[in-house]
Amino acid sequence: MSRVTKVEPFVLTLVRDEPYLGVLRKGEDKNEKGYFVRKGNNTVYLDRDRTVLVRVETESGAVGWGETYGLAAPRATTEIISDLLSDFVIGREAADAAAIHSDLYDLMRVRGYFGGFYLDALAAVDIALWDAAGREAGKSVAELLGGRCRNTLPAYVSGLPKPTLDERVELAKGWQEKGFNSFKIAGTVADDGNVKEVAALRSALGPDALIACDMHWAYDPDGAIAEIKAMEAHDLWFAEAPIEPEDIKGLARVAQSVETPIGAGEEWRTLYEAQLRFDVNGLQIFQPEMGHIGISEFVRITEVAHSQGISILPHATIGVGIFLAASLQTSLTLEGLIGHEFQHSIFNRVPGLVTDGLSCFEGAYHVAGAPGIGIEPTEKLISLLEPA
Ligand code: MG
């Protein structure tokens, strides 16, 4: 084991022909920086993919990579890392990642930095430290965490980014032919309404397909209950993020008023946030996002979720593969896991940016057992990095 000598954040931007979740709808105009707001959930998106990467190096020469969200204002996160966190990580041992995460959280907790960009920065550093620790030990992150309890992870197809319902149904049928039989629609771009969308998919995919709806926090509790009950007529797998994230009592009321399991959690950064929702029976399926929480906190929260009878179905989003690899490595070790999101429109979107080691086919992720998180950026990716 050896001490960390360098912690460096970077921004990576990748152009794309069509924005995440598909073409812009009427009234969704992008500004000069490429930002636009989806009408379905009043949330800002970007016309490109953008992510924040962190590279750590130890005195033995081991290198670890981490990643977090970079969609909006990525230099807020890189500044937190380069100005503040890096000096408190240098000199520590990568293998102490969980303790370092706690110590870094302590630095700003009484100032109210419990989430957002601060915790994103911690997540990226944490993933990089675990990766470096694994490479020093010659072990995968899954081995460092105690070993695999499964070798593959059931994957569900997330989002059907096509402009019309007919095309979305065709896209889903194409994935079904490739061996996937679980799906989630994005309510924000379900132009004909969630109920019609779920009904069309049910009729095309048959009774055995699992069909979920991401409601993108767009309803009040009464509206969410009515919408979920209407979708239940077409056998809904789960309803994700039905109401505004702050309304904890409302979430509990929704969860206890419908037959369908409620999924939530992609935006929470800590166990403190999650526990408040767990304790009021606000959800049956927890959807942690590795890019927001890092490996150390991911393990802490999912252990508590499992102990409270909540299933674990990790979230996946726009990234270059580093936080996804960390999420898959960690997921291999978790009890209570029922699958993992598969963002087919992002997964390996630009080939050759990370080394081989992750694949998703016939309804499952397959994860190699290489050291650390199992993949790393290629020279091609490194040449595209913008220093923070
Ligand atoms: Mg979601």
CSV table of C-alpha atoms and ligand atoms in Angstrom, one decimal, residues 20 156 158 184-185 214-217 240-241 266-267 287 315-316 341 343, ligand 1:
chain,number,residue,atom,x,y,z
A,20,TYR,CA,-30.5,12.3,-24.4
A,156,TYR,CA,-33.5,-3.5,-18.1
A,158,SER,CA,-34.1,2.2,-20.1
A,184,LYS,CA,-38.8,1.5,-18.6
A,185,ILE,CA,-40.4,4.4,-20.4
A,214,ASP,CA,-40.2,6.8,-14.9
A,215,MET,CA,-42.6,9.5,-13.9
A,216,HIS,CA,-39.8,12.1,-13.5
A,217,TRP,CA,-41.1,13.8,-10.4
A,240,GLU,CA,-40.3,5.6,-10.5
A,241,ALA,CA,-40.0,9.1,-9.0
A,266,GLU,CA,-31.4,8.3,-8.1
A,267,GLU,CA,-31.0,11.9,-6.8
A,287,GLN,CA,-32.3,3.1,-7.2
A,315,HIS,CA,-29.7,3.7,-11.7
A,316,ALA,CA,-27.5,4.4,-14.8
A,341,GLU,CA,-30.6,0.0,-15.4
A,343,GLN,CA,-28.9,3.0,-20.8
B,1,MG,MG,-35.1,8.2,-13.4
